[in-house]
């Protein structure tokens, strides 16, 4: 009986120690954008009643919780985009309203001793592009992306994303799921 109790106590200590493990390093980064602009009749309309001058700002703050080279968590907040003088955006004189939101929140981990990387959560997911971004899909979305380097020139990625979930009672099982498999061939003279 003493042996079983000692064994269970040892297992409990191991489980408690692993449950207490936390991030070893926290990194903060961010960017603050401010833009001023002027446009005259941008919609080519005869009845252009738009305000021609605008001033906007936004702030993005990212927090990375790094446990090791194989495991990190990322949360990015965005405050804005705020139109200066707008009460709805929280940028009017003496307003305390705000437009803070979570832009990204995901776990990024590598399978030990392999080239497999997994990102799970709200992240930027984009299909491949060469110059201006993919015209079909490139946005922050909730999902899982698994990438593996097959060799130094070929990377294979599998993507599952759920961009919309129907929460109405009348339309059950009306969720939207997206799946993709992408192969990236990158050689010295050509990339496909």
Tab-separated table of C-alpha atoms in Angstrom:
chain	number	residue	atom	x	y	z
A	1	UNK	CA	0.000	0.000	0.000
A	2	UNK	CA	2.868	2.364	0.820
A	3	UNK	CA	4.439	1.720	-2.592
A	4	UNK	CA	1.211	2.547	-4.442
A	5	UNK	CA	0.724	5.702	-2.345
A	6	UNK	CA	4.341	6.762	-2.994
A	7	UNK	CA	3.949	6.106	-6.726
A	8	UNK	CA	0.687	8.093	-6.893
A	9	UNK	CA	2.274	10.941	-4.929
A	10	UNK	CA	5.223	11.007	-7.346
A	11	UNK	CA	2.893	11.066	-10.361
A	12	UNK	CA	0.895	13.887	-8.754
A	13	UNK	CA	4.073	15.933	-8.239
A	14	UNK	CA	5.094	15.428	-11.866
A	15	UNK	CA	1.655	16.402	-13.170
A	16	UNK	CA	1.493	19.470	-10.928
A	17	UNK	CA	4.960	20.569	-11.989
A	18	UNK	CA	4.067	20.298	-15.671
A	19	UNK	CA	0.761	22.115	-15.127
A	20	UNK	CA	2.617	25.022	-13.476
A	21	UNK	CA	4.983	25.538	-16.437
A	22	UNK	CA	4.567	28.933	-18.052
A	23	UNK	CA	6.077	31.195	-20.654
A	24	UNK	CA	9.770	31.878	-20.170
A	25	UNK	CA	9.867	35.042	-22.254
A	26	UNK	CA	7.322	37.722	-23.143
A	27	UNK	CA	7.961	40.061	-26.078
A	28	UNK	CA	5.954	43.160	-26.868
A	29	UNK	CA	5.878	44.908	-30.216
A	30	UNK	CA	3.573	47.311	-31.915
A	31	UNK	CA	2.965	49.937	-34.534
A	32	UNK	CA	1.088	53.229	-34.541
A	33	UNK	CA	-0.228	54.504	-37.883
A	34	UNK	CA	-1.556	57.990	-38.525
A	35	UNK	CA	-2.753	59.075	-41.965
A	36	UNK	CA	-4.112	62.306	-43.393
A	37	UNK	CA	-5.758	62.473	-46.778
A	38	UNK	CA	-7.716	64.598	-49.190
A	39	UNK	CA	-9.881	63.410	-52.045
A	40	UNK	CA	-12.162	65.316	-54.359
A	41	UNK	CA	-15.023	63.289	-55.820
A	42	UNK	CA	-13.478	59.816	-55.404
A	43	UNK	CA	-16.655	58.091	-56.653
A	44	UNK	CA	-16.917	60.217	-59.844
A	45	UNK	CA	-20.421	61.260	-58.826
A	46	UNK	CA	-22.152	64.491	-59.777
A	47	UNK	CA	-23.618	64.777	-56.261
A	48	UNK	CA	-20.384	64.414	-54.316
A	49	UNK	CA	-21.232	65.421	-50.756
A	50	UNK	CA	-18.425	63.515	-49.061
A	51	UNK	CA	-16.057	65.154	-46.627
A	52	UNK	CA	-12.891	65.693	-48.637
A	53	UNK	CA	-10.360	65.751	-45.795
A	54	UNK	CA	-9.807	62.878	-43.353
A	55	UNK	CA	-7.464	62.068	-40.479
A	56	UNK	CA	-7.261	58.519	-39.113
A	57	UNK	CA	-5.132	56.491	-36.754
A	58	UNK	CA	-4.746	52.966	-35.455
A	59	UNK	CA	-2.492	51.116	-33.060
A	60	UNK	CA	-1.542	47.458	-33.159
A	61	UNK	CA	0.034	45.859	-30.116
A	62	UNK	CA	1.369	42.293	-30.247
A	63	UNK	CA	2.316	40.143	-27.265
A	64	UNK	CA	4.321	36.946	-27.800
A	65	UNK	CA	4.551	34.347	-25.053
A	66	UNK	CA	7.619	32.262	-25.925
A	67	UNK	CA	8.074	28.998	-24.029
A	68	UNK	CA	10.815	27.617	-26.298
A	69	UNK	CA	11.966	27.675	-29.893
A	70	UNK	CA	9.210	25.134	-30.577
A	71	UNK	CA	6.284	26.810	-28.792
A	72	UNK	CA	4.890	30.333	-28.649
A	73	UNK	CA	1.546	32.031	-28.294
A	74	UNK	CA	0.697	35.307	-30.053
A	75	UNK	CA	-2.041	37.824	-29.241
A	76	UNK	CA	-2.402	41.009	-31.282
A	77	UNK	CA	-4.761	43.824	-30.342
A	78	UNK	CA	-5.872	46.631	-32.630
A	79	UNK	CA	-7.182	49.978	-31.490
A	80	UNK	CA	-8.817	51.759	-34.423
A	81	UNK	CA	-8.992	52.512	-37.261
A	82	UNK	CA	-10.325	55.720	-35.700
A	83	UNK	CA	-11.640	58.618	-37.722
A	84	UNK	CA	-10.591	61.755	-35.868
A	85	UNK	CA	-13.626	63.584	-34.524
A	86	UNK	CA	-15.881	60.505	-34.736
A	87	UNK	CA	-17.820	59.675	-31.568
A	88	UNK	CA	-18.472	56.084	-32.734
A	89	UNK	CA	-14.728	55.474	-33.088
A	90	UNK	CA	-13.909	57.042	-29.729
A	91	UNK	CA	-11.902	59.878	-31.301
A	92	UNK	CA	-14.179	62.816	-30.470
A	93	UNK	CA	-13.300	65.422	-27.848
A	94	UNK	CA	-13.529	63.946	-24.344
A	95	UNK	CA	-14.949	60.565	-25.418
A	96	UNK	CA	-14.051	57.380	-23.601
A	97	UNK	CA	-15.430	55.000	-26.210
A	98	UNK	CA	-12.950	52.824	-27.972
A	99	UNK	CA	-12.697	50.356	-30.809
A	100	UNK	CA	-10.227	47.882	-29.312
A	101	UNK	CA	-10.429	44.349	-30.677
A	102	UNK	CA	-8.444	41.156	-30.800
A	103	UNK	CA	-6.957	40.918	-34.274
A	104	UNK	CA	-4.968	37.694	-33.885
A	105	UNK	CA	-4.690	35.039	-31.179
A	106	UNK	CA	-2.938	31.781	-32.028
A	107	UNK	CA	-0.532	29.121	-30.850
A	108	UNK	CA	2.512	28.494	-33.047
A	109	UNK	CA	4.402	25.262	-32.434
A	110	UNK	CA	6.866	22.959	-34.157
A	111	UNK	CA	6.799	19.191	-33.995
A	112	UNK	CA	10.119	18.317	-32.298
A	113	UNK	CA	12.884	17.001	-34.539
A	114	UNK	CA	10.964	17.722	-37.747
A	115	UNK	CA	10.209	20.542	-40.175
A	116	UNK	CA	6.474	20.485	-39.358
A	117	UNK	CA	4.998	23.769	-38.080
A	118	UNK	CA	1.430	24.126	-36.769
A	119	UNK	CA	-0.451	27.381	-36.181
A	120	UNK	CA	-3.851	27.127	-34.471
A	121	UNK	CA	-6.260	29.980	-33.774
A	122	UNK	CA	-7.135	33.406	-35.151
A	123	UNK	CA	-4.295	34.187	-37.566
A	124	UNK	CA	-3.496	35.664	-40.963
A	125	UNK	CA	-4.216	32.988	-43.548
A	126	UNK	CA	-3.418	33.657	-47.177
A	127	UNK	CA	-3.119	31.632	-50.308
A	128	UNK	CA	0.179	32.119	-52.164
A	129	UNK	CA	0.908	35.244	-54.171
A	130	UNK	CA	3.874	36.801	-55.879
A	131	UNK	CA	3.380	40.560	-55.592
A	132	UNK	CA	0.127	42.147	-54.361
A	133	UNK	CA	-1.485	39.441	-52.247
A	134	UNK	CA	-3.773	36.668	-53.333
A	135	UNK	CA	-6.987	37.946	-54.971
A	136	UNK	CA	-8.979	34.914	-53.775
A	137	UNK	CA	-8.147	34.683	-50.067
A	138	UNK	CA	-5.926	36.534	-47.636
A	139	UNK	CA	-7.403	37.631	-44.286
A	140	UNK	CA	-7.396	37.140	-40.537
A	141	UNK	CA	-9.392	33.976	-39.937
A	142	UNK	CA	-9.764	31.235	-37.344
A	143	UNK	CA	-8.209	27.975	-38.398
A	144	UNK	CA	-5.316	25.546	-38.423
A	145	UNK	CA	-2.339	25.720	-40.787
A	146	UNK	CA	0.110	22.806	-40.920
A	147	UNK	CA	3.294	23.373	-42.967
A	148	UNK	CA	6.082	20.931	-43.643
A	149	UNK	CA	9.283	21.420	-45.583
A	150	UNK	CA	9.680	18.289	-47.671
A	151	UNK	CA	13.167	19.414	-48.694
A	152	UNK	CA	14.972	22.746	-49.084
A	153	UNK	CA	12.935	23.618	-52.215
A	154	UNK	CA	9.437	22.220	-51.564
A	155	UNK	CA	7.009	23.136	-48.782
A	156	UNK	CA	3.571	21.545	-48.397
A	157	UNK	CA	0.818	23.251	-46.364
A	158	UNK	CA	-2.631	22.095	-45.317
A	159	UNK	CA	-5.223	24.665	-44.231
A	160	UNK	CA	-8.573	24.353	-42.473
A	161	UNK	CA	-10.427	27.541	-41.660
A	162	UNK	CA	-13.903	28.351	-40.381
A	163	UNK	CA	-14.605	31.908	-41.551
A	164	UNK	CA	-18.338	31.858	-40.686
A	165	UNK	CA	-20.431	30.014	-38.120
A	166	UNK	CA	-24.201	30.210	-38.236
A	167	UNK	CA	-25.567	30.704	-34.737
A	168	UNK	CA	-29.229	31.019	-35.685
A	169	UNK	CA	-31.684	28.391	-34.494
A	170	UNK	CA	-33.468	28.025	-37.826
A	171	UNK	CA	-30.388	27.105	-39.884
A	172	UNK	CA	-28.540	24.314	-38.144
A	173	UNK	CA	-25.306	22.958	-39.590
A	174	UNK	CA	-24.929	25.954	-41.877
A	175	UNK	CA	-21.287	26.669	-41.022
A	176	UNK	CA	-18.713	27.550	-43.654
A	177	UNK	CA	-15.466	25.580	-43.661
A	178	UNK	CA	-12.597	26.135	-46.077
A	179	UNK	CA	-9.910	23.595	-46.884
A	180	UNK	CA	-6.750	24.022	-48.953
A	181	UNK	CA	-3.590	22.132	-49.769
A	182	UNK	CA	-0.773	24.292	-51.095
A	183	UNK	CA	2.546	23.154	-52.537
A	184	UNK	CA	5.316	25.753	-52.764
A	185	UNK	CA	8.172	25.040	-55.180
A	186	UNK	CA	11.023	27.503	-54.655
A	187	UNK	CA	14.142	27.118	-56.773
A	188	UNK	CA	16.909	29.591	-57.624
A	189	UNK	CA	15.426	30.651	-60.959
A	190	UNK	CA	11.700	29.982	-60.514
A	191	UNK	CA	9.032	29.866	-57.797
A	192	UNK	CA	5.666	28.172	-58.285
